[in-house]
Coordinates of N, CA and C and ligand atoms in Angstrom, one line a residue:
M1 N 52.3 22.8 61.3 CA 52.6 22.3 60.0 C 53.3 23.8 59.5
F2 N 53.9 23.6 57.9 CA 54.4 24.6 57.5 C 53.6 25.1 55.8
I3 N 54.6 24.3 55.3 CA 54.0 24.1 53.6 C 53.0 23.4 53.7
G4 N 52.6 22.2 54.2 CA 51.0 21.8 54.4 C 50.3 23.1 54.3
H5 N 50.2 24.0 54.9 CA 48.9 24.8 55.0 C 49.3 25.8 53.3
F6 N 50.3 25.7 52.7 CA 50.6 26.4 51.4 C 49.9 25.4 50.4
G7 N 50.0 24.1 50.6 CA 49.2 23.3 50.0 C 48.0 23.1 49.9
V8 N 47.3 23.5 50.8 CA 45.8 23.8 50.9 C 45.3 25.0 50.2
G9 N 46.2 26.0 50.5 CA 45.9 27.4 49.5 C 46.2 26.9 48.0
F10 N 47.0 26.4 47.5 CA 47.5 26.2 46.1 C 45.6 25.0 46.0
G11 N 45.3 24.0 46.6 CA 44.4 23.4 45.7 C 43.2 24.2 46.3
L12 N 42.9 25.1 47.2 CA 42.0 25.7 47.1 C 41.3 26.3 45.8
K13 N 42.3 26.7 44.9 CA 42.1 27.6 43.6 C 41.0 26.8 42.8
C14 N 41.2 25.6 42.7 CA 40.4 24.4 41.8 C 39.0 24.7 42.3
I15 N 38.6 25.2 43.5 CA 37.0 25.4 43.6 C 36.7 26.9 43.8
A16 N 37.6 27.8 43.6 CA 38.0 28.9 43.8 C 38.7 29.7 42.7
P17 N 38.5 29.6 41.6 CA 39.2 30.4 40.3 C 39.4 31.6 40.5
R18 N 38.4 32.2 41.3 CA 37.8 34.0 41.1 C 38.9 34.5 42.0
V19 N 38.9 34.2 42.9 CA 39.8 34.2 44.2 C 41.7 34.4 43.8
S20 N 42.1 35.3 44.1 CA 43.6 35.3 43.9 C 44.6 34.2 44.9
L21 N 45.5 33.2 44.5 CA 46.0 32.4 45.0 C 46.7 32.9 46.5
A22 N 46.8 33.8 46.4 CA 47.5 35.2 47.5 C 46.4 35.0 48.6
L23 N 45.5 35.6 48.3 CA 44.2 35.7 49.4 C 44.1 34.1 50.0
L24 N 43.9 33.0 49.1 CA 43.9 31.9 49.0 C 44.6 31.1 50.7
I25 N 46.3 31.6 50.3 CA 47.3 31.4 50.9 C 46.9 31.7 52.5
A26 N 46.7 33.3 52.0 CA 46.4 34.1 53.5 C 45.4 33.7 54.2
A27 N 44.4 32.7 53.9 CA 43.4 32.4 54.6 C 44.1 30.9 55.3
T28 N 44.9 30.0 54.6 CA 45.5 29.3 55.2 C 46.4 29.2 56.5
V29 N 46.9 30.7 56.2 CA 48.3 31.0 56.8 C 47.4 32.1 58.1
W30 N 46.1 32.2 57.9 CA 45.7 33.4 58.6 C 46.0 33.5 60.2
A31 N 46.0 32.2 60.9 CA 45.8 31.9 62.0 C 47.6 31.9 62.4
D32 N 48.3 32.7 61.1 CA 49.7 32.4 62.1 C 50.2 33.8 62.0
I33 N 49.8 34.2 61.0 CA 50.0 35.5 60.9 C 49.7 36.3 62.2
L34 N 48.3 35.8 62.6 CA 47.7 36.9 63.7 C 48.9 36.4 65.1
W35 N 49.1 34.8 65.1 CA 50.0 34.7 66.3 C 50.9 35.3 66.0
T36 N 51.8 35.5 65.1 CA 53.1 36.4 65.1 C 52.6 37.9 65.5
L37 N 51.5 37.9 65.0 CA 51.7 39.8 65.3 C 50.9 39.4 67.0
F38 N 50.7 38.8 67.0 CA 50.2 38.9 68.8 C 51.1 38.5 70.0
L39 N 52.1 37.3 69.4 CA 53.5 37.3 70.1 C 53.8 38.7 70.0
L40 N 54.3 39.9 69.0 CA 55.1 40.7 69.0 C 53.9 42.0 70.1
L41 N 52.8 41.5 70.1 CA 52.2 42.5 70.8 C 52.0 41.9 72.7
G42 N 52.5 40.9 72.6 CA 52.3 39.9 74.2 C 50.9 39.8 74.1
W43 N 50.4 39.8 73.1 CA 48.7 39.1 73.9 C 48.7 37.4 73.6
E44 N 49.5 36.9 73.2 CA 50.1 35.7 73.3 C 51.4 35.4 73.6
N45 N 51.7 33.9 73.9 CA 52.9 33.8 74.2 C 53.6 32.3 73.7
A46 N 55.2 32.0 73.7 CA 55.3 30.8 73.1 C 56.7 30.9 73.5
R47 N 57.5 29.7 73.6 CA 58.9 29.9 74.1 C 59.6 28.8 73.4
I48 N 60.9 29.2 73.2 CA 61.9 28.1 72.7 C 62.2 27.2 73.5
S49 N 62.1 25.5 72.8 CA 62.3 25.0 73.8 C 62.8 23.7 73.4
V50 N 64.2 23.7 72.7 CA 64.7 22.8 72.0 C 64.4 21.1 72.6
G51 N 64.0 20.4 71.4 CA 63.8 18.8 71.9 C 62.5 18.6 72.5
D52 N 61.7 19.6 72.4 CA 60.0 19.4 72.8 C 59.4 18.5 71.7
T53 N 59.4 18.3 70.6 CA 59.1 17.8 69.7 C 60.4 17.6 69.0
R54 N 60.5 16.3 68.0 CA 61.7 16.3 67.0 C 61.9 17.1 66.0
W55 N 60.4 17.9 65.9 CA 60.6 18.5 64.5 C 60.7 20.4 65.0
T56 N 60.3 20.9 65.9 CA 59.9 22.2 66.1 C 60.7 22.3 67.6
P57 N 61.4 23.3 67.3 CA 62.1 24.0 68.7 C 61.4 24.6 69.7
L58 N 59.9 25.1 69.3 CA 59.0 25.8 69.9 C 58.4 25.2 70.9
D59 N 57.8 25.7 72.0 CA 56.5 25.4 72.7 C 55.5 26.3 72.9
F60 N 54.3 26.0 71.8 CA 53.3 26.9 72.1 C 52.4 26.3 73.2
Y61 N 52.7 27.0 74.3 CA 51.9 26.9 75.6 C 50.3 28.0 75.5
D62 N 50.5 28.7 74.8 CA 49.6 30.4 74.9 C 48.9 31.1 73.8
Y63 N 48.3 30.0 72.8 CA 47.8 30.9 71.7 C 46.2 30.8 71.4
P64 N 45.4 31.2 72.7 CA 43.8 31.0 72.0 C 43.2 31.8 71.3
C65 N 43.8 33.2 71.0 CA 42.7 33.8 70.3 C 43.0 33.3 68.5
S66 N 44.7 32.8 68.3 CA 45.2 32.7 67.0 C 44.7 31.2 66.7
H67 N 45.0 29.9 67.3 CA 44.9 28.8 67.0 C 43.6 28.2 67.7
S68 N 42.6 28.7 68.7 CA 41.7 28.0 69.2 C 41.0 27.5 67.7
L69 N 40.0 26.3 67.9 CA 39.2 26.0 66.9 C 37.9 27.2 66.5
L70 N 37.7 27.1 68.1 CA 36.3 28.6 68.4 C 37.0 29.7 67.7
F71 N 38.0 30.3 67.8 CA 38.1 31.3 66.8 C 38.7 31.4 65.5
L72 N 39.2 30.0 65.5 CA 39.5 30.0 64.0 C 38.0 29.9 63.1
V73 N 36.9 29.7 64.1 CA 36.0 29.5 63.3 C 35.2 31.0 63.0
L74 N 35.5 32.0 64.2 CA 35.2 33.0 64.1 C 35.6 33.7 62.8
W75 N 36.8 33.7 62.9 CA 37.8 34.7 62.0 C 37.3 34.0 60.7
A76 N 37.1 33.0 60.4 CA 36.8 32.5 59.1 C 35.6 33.1 58.7
T77 N 34.8 32.7 59.4 CA 33.0 33.8 59.3 C 33.5 34.8 58.5
A78 N 34.2 35.7 59.9 CA 34.1 37.0 59.7 C 35.1 37.4 58.1
L79 N 35.8 37.0 57.6 CA 36.9 36.9 56.7 C 36.0 36.7 55.6
A80 N 35.1 35.4 55.1 CA 34.2 35.1 54.2 C 33.3 36.3 54.3
L81 N 32.7 36.7 55.3 CA 31.8 37.6 55.2 C 32.1 38.8 54.3
V82 N 33.2 39.3 54.6 CA 34.0 40.4 54.3 C 34.0 40.4 52.8
Y83 N 34.7 39.1 52.6 CA 35.1 38.5 50.7 C 33.9 38.9 50.0
R84 N 33.2 38.0 50.8 CA 31.4 38.3 50.3 C 30.7 39.1 50.0
A85 N 31.2 40.5 50.7 CA 30.5 41.8 50.8 C 31.0 42.4 49.6
Y86 N 32.5 42.4 49.3 CA 33.2 42.9 48.0 C 32.9 42.0 47.1
R87 N 32.7 41.0 47.0 CA 32.2 39.9 45.5 C 31.6 39.2 45.6
A88 N 30.7 38.9 44.4 CA 29.5 38.4 44.4 C 30.1 36.6 44.0
D89 N 30.8 36.3 45.0 CA 32.0 34.7 44.4 C 31.2 34.3 45.7
L90 N 30.4 33.5 45.8 CA 30.1 32.5 47.0 C 31.2 31.5 47.0
A91 N 31.6 30.8 45.9 CA 32.9 29.9 46.0 C 34.0 30.3 46.9
G92 N 34.1 31.4 46.2 CA 35.4 31.8 46.6 C 35.5 32.0 48.4
A93 N 34.2 33.0 48.8 CA 34.1 33.0 50.4 C 33.9 31.7 51.0
N94 N 33.6 30.6 50.3 CA 33.7 29.3 50.9 C 34.9 28.6 51.1
A95 N 36.2 28.9 49.8 CA 37.2 28.5 49.6 C 38.3 29.4 50.9
V96 N 37.5 30.9 51.2 CA 38.5 31.7 52.3 C 37.8 30.7 53.4
W97 N 36.4 30.6 53.8 CA 36.2 29.7 55.1 C 37.1 28.1 55.5
I98 N 37.1 27.6 54.4 CA 37.7 26.2 54.8 C 39.3 26.8 54.6
G99 N 39.7 27.3 54.2 CA 40.8 27.8 54.3 C 41.6 28.0 55.6
V100 N 40.9 28.9 56.2 CA 41.1 29.7 57.3 C 41.0 28.3 58.4
V101 N 40.0 27.5 58.5 CA 39.7 26.5 59.5 C 40.2 25.5 59.3
S102 N 41.0 25.3 58.1 CA 42.0 23.9 57.8 C 43.4 24.4 58.0
H103 N 43.5 25.3 58.7 CA 44.6 25.9 59.6 C 44.8 24.5 61.0
W104 N 43.7 24.4 61.5 CA 43.4 24.1 63.0 C 43.7 22.4 62.9
V105 N 42.9 22.3 61.8 CA 43.1 20.6 61.0 C 44.4 20.4 60.7
L106 N 44.8 20.8 60.7 CA 46.6 20.7 59.7 C 47.2 20.5 61.0
D107 N 47.4 21.7 62.0 CA 48.1 21.8 63.6 C 47.8 20.8 63.9
W108 N 46.8 20.4 64.3 CA 46.0 19.2 65.1 C 47.0 18.2 64.9
I109 N 47.0 17.8 63.4 CA 47.7 16.5 63.2 C 49.1 16.6 63.5
T110 N 50.0 17.6 63.8 CA 51.4 17.7 63.7 C 51.8 18.0 65.3
H111 N 50.9 19.2 65.5 CA 51.1 19.5 67.2 C 51.2 18.5 68.4
R112 N 51.7 18.6 69.2 CA 51.4 17.9 70.3 C 49.7 18.8 70.6
P113 N 49.7 17.7 72.2 CA 48.1 18.6 72.2 C 48.3 19.7 73.3
D114 N 48.1 20.5 71.9 CA 48.2 22.2 72.4 C 47.5 23.1 71.8
M115 N 46.7 22.3 70.7 CA 45.6 23.2 70.2 C 44.3 23.5 70.8
P116 N 44.3 24.1 71.2 CA 42.6 24.4 72.1 C 41.3 24.4 71.2
L117 N 40.6 23.9 72.0 CA 39.3 24.0 70.9 C 38.4 25.1 71.5
Y118 N 38.8 25.8 72.5 CA 38.3 27.4 72.8 C 39.1 27.8 73.6
P119 N 39.1 29.4 73.9 CA 40.6 29.6 75.0 C 40.3 29.0 76.3
N120 N 41.5 28.5 76.8 CA 41.6 28.0 77.7 C 41.0 26.6 77.9
G121 N 40.3 26.0 77.2 CA 39.6 24.7 76.6 C 40.4 23.5 76.6
R122 N 40.0 22.3 76.6 CA 40.9 21.2 76.2 C 41.6 21.5 75.1
R123 N 42.9 20.7 75.1 CA 43.8 20.8 73.7 C 43.7 19.5 73.3
F124 N 44.2 19.6 72.1 CA 44.1 18.4 71.2 C 45.8 18.8 70.2
G125 N 46.1 17.5 69.8 CA 47.1 17.4 68.8 C 47.6 15.7 68.9
L126 N 47.7 15.4 67.4 CA 48.1 14.0 67.1 C 49.8 13.6 67.1
S127 N 50.4 14.8 67.8 CA 52.0 14.7 67.9 C 53.0 14.1 66.6
L128 N 52.3 14.7 65.8 CA 53.4 14.0 64.5 C 54.9 14.6 64.3
W129 N 54.7 15.8 65.0 CA 56.2 16.4 65.1 C 56.7 15.3 65.8
N130 N 56.8 14.6 66.6 CA 57.7 13.6 67.5 C 58.5 12.7 66.4
S131 N 57.5 12.7 64.9 CA 58.5 11.9 64.1 C 59.1 12.6 62.7
I132 N 60.2 12.7 62.5 CA 60.5 13.5 61.4 C 60.0 12.8 60.1
P133 N 60.3 11.2 60.0 CA 59.7 11.1 58.9 C 58.4 11.0 58.6
G134 N 57.6 11.0 59.8 CA 55.9 10.8 59.8 C 55.8 12.3 59.4
T135 N 56.6 13.2 59.8 CA 56.0 14.8 59.7 C 56.3 15.2 57.8
L136 N 57.7 14.0 57.4 CA 58.0 14.7 56.1 C 56.7 14.0 54.9
I137 N 56.5 12.4 55.5 CA 55.5 11.6 54.7 C 54.3 12.5 55.0
V138 N 53.6 12.8 55.5 CA 52.2 13.5 55.5 C 52.2 15.2 55.3
E139 N 53.5 15.8 55.6 CA 53.2 17.3 55.2 C 53.5 17.3 53.4
L140 N 54.9 16.7 53.2 CA 55.2 16.8 51.5 C 54.3 16.4 50.3
P141 N 53.4 15.2 50.8 CA 52.6 14.8 49.8 C 51.6 16.0 49.7
L142 N 50.9 16.4 51.0 CA 50.2 17.4 51.3 C 50.5 18.6 50.5
F143 N 51.6 19.0 50.1 CA 52.0 20.0 49.8 C 52.1 20.1 48.0
L144 N 52.7 18.8 48.1 CA 52.8 18.5 46.4 C 51.6 18.0 45.7
A145 N 50.6 17.8 46.5 CA 49.3 17.5 46.0 C 48.3 19.3 45.3
G146 N 48.6 20.0 46.2 CA 47.9 20.8 46.5 C 48.8 22.0 45.4
V147 N 50.1 21.7 44.9 CA 50.8 22.5 44.1 C 50.2 21.7 42.3
W148 N 50.3 20.8 42.3 CA 49.5 19.6 41.4 C 48.4 20.2 40.8
L149 N 47.4 20.5 42.1 CA 46.1 21.1 41.4 C 46.3 22.1 40.9
Y150 N 47.0 22.9 41.8 CA 47.0 24.1 41.1 C 47.5 24.4 40.0
A151 N 48.6 23.7 39.4 CA 49.2 23.7 38.2 C 48.3 22.6 37.1
R152 N 46.9 22.1 37.4 CA 46.3 21.5 36.7 C 44.9 22.6 36.2
C153 N 44.6 23.1 37.4 CA 43.6 24.0 37.1 C 43.6 25.2 36.7
T154 N 44.9 26.0 36.9 CA 45.4 26.9 36.0 C 46.5 27.0 34.7
R155 N 46.6 28.0 33.8 CA 47.6 27.8 33.3 C 48.5 28.9 33.0
A156 N 50.0 28.9 32.5 CA 50.6 30.2 32.8 C 50.1 31.0 31.3
R157 N 50.0 32.2 31.7 CA 49.8 33.2 30.4 C 51.2 33.5 30.1
D158 N 52.2 33.4 30.5 CA 53.6 34.1 30.0 C 54.5 33.3 31.1
R159 N 55.9 34.1 30.6 CA 56.9 33.3 31.5 C 56.5 33.6 33.0
I160 N 56.4 35.0 33.7 CA 56.1 35.0 35.0 C 55.5 34.1 34.8
G161 N 54.1 34.0 34.8 CA 53.2 32.5 35.3 C 53.8 31.4 35.4
R162 N 54.7 30.8 35.0 CA 55.4 29.7 34.5 C 56.2 29.8 35.5
I163 N 57.5 30.7 35.4 CA 58.6 30.4 36.0 C 58.6 31.3 37.6
A164 N 57.6 32.4 37.7 CA 57.8 33.0 39.0 C 57.2 31.1 40.0
F165 N 55.9 30.9 39.5 CA 55.2 30.0 40.0 C 55.8 28.5 40.5
W166 N 56.9 28.4 39.9 CA 57.9 26.7 40.3 C 58.8 27.2 40.8
A167 N 59.5 28.5 40.7 CA 59.9 29.5 41.4 C 60.0 29.5 43.1
Y168 N 58.4 30.0 43.4 CA 58.0 29.7 44.6 C 57.7 28.3 44.9
V169 N 57.5 27.8 44.5 CA 57.4 26.4 45.0 C 58.6 25.7 45.4
A170 N 59.7 26.2 44.8 CA 61.1 25.5 45.3 C 61.7 26.6 46.1
L171 N 61.4 27.5 46.3 CA 61.9 28.2 47.5 C 60.9 27.5 48.8
L172 N 59.9 27.7 48.5 CA 59.1 26.8 49.7 C 59.8 25.6 50.1
L173 N 59.6 24.9 49.5 CA 60.7 23.7 50.0 C 61.9 23.8 50.3
L174 N 62.7 24.8 49.7 CA 64.0 24.8 50.2 C 64.0 25.3 51.9
L175 N 63.1 26.3 51.9 CA 62.6 27.0 53.0 C 62.6 26.3 54.6
Y176 N 61.6 24.6 53.8 CA 61.0 24.2 54.6 C 62.0 22.9 54.9
F177 N 63.0 22.4 54.4 CA 64.4 21.6 55.0 C 65.2 22.8 55.8
G178 N 65.2 23.9 55.2 CA 65.9 25.0 55.9 C 65.7 25.0 57.8
D179 N 64.4 25.2 57.4 CA 63.9 25.6 59.0 C 63.9 24.4 59.4
R180 N 63.9 23.4 59.5 CA 64.1 21.9 60.1 C 65.1 21.6 60.4
F181 N 66.5 21.8 59.5 CA 67.4 21.2 59.7 C 68.5 22.7 60.4
G182 N 67.9 23.4 60.3 CA 68.5 24.9 61.1 C 68.5 24.7 62.4
G183 N 69.3 25.9 63.0 CA 69.1 25.9 64.4 C 68.2 26.4 65.2
P184 N 67.7 26.8 66.3 CA 66.7 27.2 66.8 C 66.8 28.9 66.7
P185 N 65.3 29.6 66.5 CA 65.8 31.0 66.3 C 66.3 31.6 67.9
E186 N 66.6 32.9 67.2 CA 67.8 33.6 68.6 C 66.7 33.9 69.8
S187 N 65.6 34.2 69.5 CA 64.5 34.9 70.4 C 63.1 34.5 69.8
M188 N 62.1 34.5 70.6 CA 61.2 34.5 70.0 C 60.4 36.0 69.0
R189 N 61.0 36.9 69.7 CA 60.5 38.2 69.4 C 61.4 38.5 67.8
V190 N 62.5 37.8 67.5 CA 63.2 37.6 66.1 C 62.3 36.6 65.1
F191 N 61.9 35.9 65.4 CA 61.3 34.9 65.4 C 60.1 35.6 64.4
A192 N 59.1 36.2 65.2 CA 57.9 36.8 65.1 C 57.9 37.9 63.9
V193 N 59.1 38.8 64.1 CA 59.5 39.5 63.5 C 59.7 39.1 61.5
A194 N 60.6 38.0 61.6 CA 61.2 37.2 60.6 C 60.2 36.6 60.0
G195 N 59.1 36.3 60.9 CA 57.9 35.0 60.4 C 56.8 36.3 59.6
L196 N 56.7 37.7 60.2 CA 55.6 38.1 59.9 C 56.1 38.8 58.4
L197 N 57.4 39.1 58.2 CA 57.9 40.1 57.4 C 58.1 38.3 55.9
A198 N 58.7 37.1 56.3 CA 58.6 36.7 55.6 C 57.0 36.3 55.0
T199 N 56.0 36.1 55.7 CA 54.6 35.7 55.2 C 54.1 37.0 54.0
L200 N 54.6 37.8 54.3 CA 54.4 39.4 53.7 C 54.6 39.2 52.1
A201 N 55.9 38.8 51.9 CA 56.9 38.2 50.8 C 56.0 37.5 50.3
F202 N 55.8 36.1 50.9 CA 55.1 35.1 50.7 C 53.9 34.8 50.0
L203 N 53.3 36.5 50.3 CA 51.8 36.3 49.8 C 51.9 37.0 48.7
A204 N 52.9 38.4 48.4 CA 53.0 39.6 47.6 C 53.6 38.4 46.5
W205 N 53.9 37.4 46.7 CA 54.5 36.9 45.1 C 53.6 36.0 44.7
P206 N 52.7 34.9 45.3 CA 52.4 34.1 44.6 C 50.9 35.6 44.1
W207 N 50.1 36.7 44.1 CA 49.6 37.5 44.2 C 50.1 37.8 42.7
W208 N 51.7 37.9 42.4 CA 52.3 38.5 41.4 C 52.0 37.5 40.4
F209 N 52.3 36.2 40.4 CA 52.4 35.0 39.5 C 50.9 34.7 39.2
D210 N 49.9 34.8 39.9 CA 48.7 34.0 40.1 C 48.0 35.1 38.8
R211 N 48.6 36.5 39.0 CA 47.7 37.3 37.9 C 48.4 36.9 36.1
H212 N 49.4 36.4 36.3 CA 50.9 36.0 34.7 C 49.7 34.4 34.7
R213 N 48.6 34.0 35.2 CA 48.0 32.6 35.3 C 46.7 32.7 34.8
E214 N 45.8 31.7 34.4 CA 44.6 31.8 34.2 C 43.7 30.3 34.3
P215 N 42.6 30.3 34.8 CA 41.8 28.8 34.8 C 41.8 28.2 33.8
V216 N 41.9 27.1 33.5 CA 42.0 26.4 32.4 C 40.4 25.8 31.9
A217 N 39.5 25.5 33.1 CA 38.3 26.0 32.5 C 38.0 27.2 32.7
P218 N 36.3 27.4 31.8 CA 35.8 28.5 31.4 C 35.5 29.0 33.1
L219 N 35.3 30.2 33.2 CA 34.4 30.5 34.9 C 33.2 30.5 34.6
D220 N 32.6 29.7 35.0 CA 31.0 29.9 35.4 C 30.9 31.2 36.0
P221 N 29.2 31.5 35.2 CA 28.8 32.3 35.0 C 28.7 33.0 36.5
I222 N 28.7 34.1 37.1 CA 28.0 33.9 38.5 C 26.7 34.6 38.8
S223 N 25.5 33.5 39.5 CA 24.1 33.9 39.1 C 23.7 34.2 40.3
E224 N 24.7 34.8 41.3 CA 24.2 35.2 42.6 C 23.5 36.8 42.1
P225 N 22.6 37.6 42.8 CA 22.7 39.1 42.4 C 23.8 40.2 43.1
Ligands
ZN301 ZN1 49.6 27.5 62.7

């Protein structure tokens, strides 16, 4: 899954208005950030295998630390605790946790049975990627629902908050279709470097426009010490 993860990040803003959208999206794509990093380090492996599923030309056969459910729960807990240590915002910490773990659930829907429960453990996947219409029917509404929630729970303070937000949504959609209907990557290394750089850009951007938007509902006072 690709933009579905971004949809979850957008939607989480409604339960965690104090957290930057960039951090919420970083949580939902945390598994893929680690994965591209681990590919470059040689700790995890994937190969190009055109036709394996109808949607993606990649074969994910070895990603125990970035994509197993056990590790994602551990990463989620660690990141939520770090967030909670810096900010007295329990809702925000919960949203970070949910975001990281949601990655496994969403990937489980689209991947072949290659999503491990724990390193070298049983693998699961509903193989939605075998159907292009099926993938679009699930992933597009998920993304759009998240965007809709974000647009309802926040409002633009200025033009950047409005235009940069919608431009971001439009570019994600363009990339989504470009990614699917473009050719396979040159090599896994090129793919990982490009993926990592793109992710950084796609986190800096919402960090920027989210600061030009504000929650529609007044923030609850923080009741914790
Ligand atoms: Zn993933």
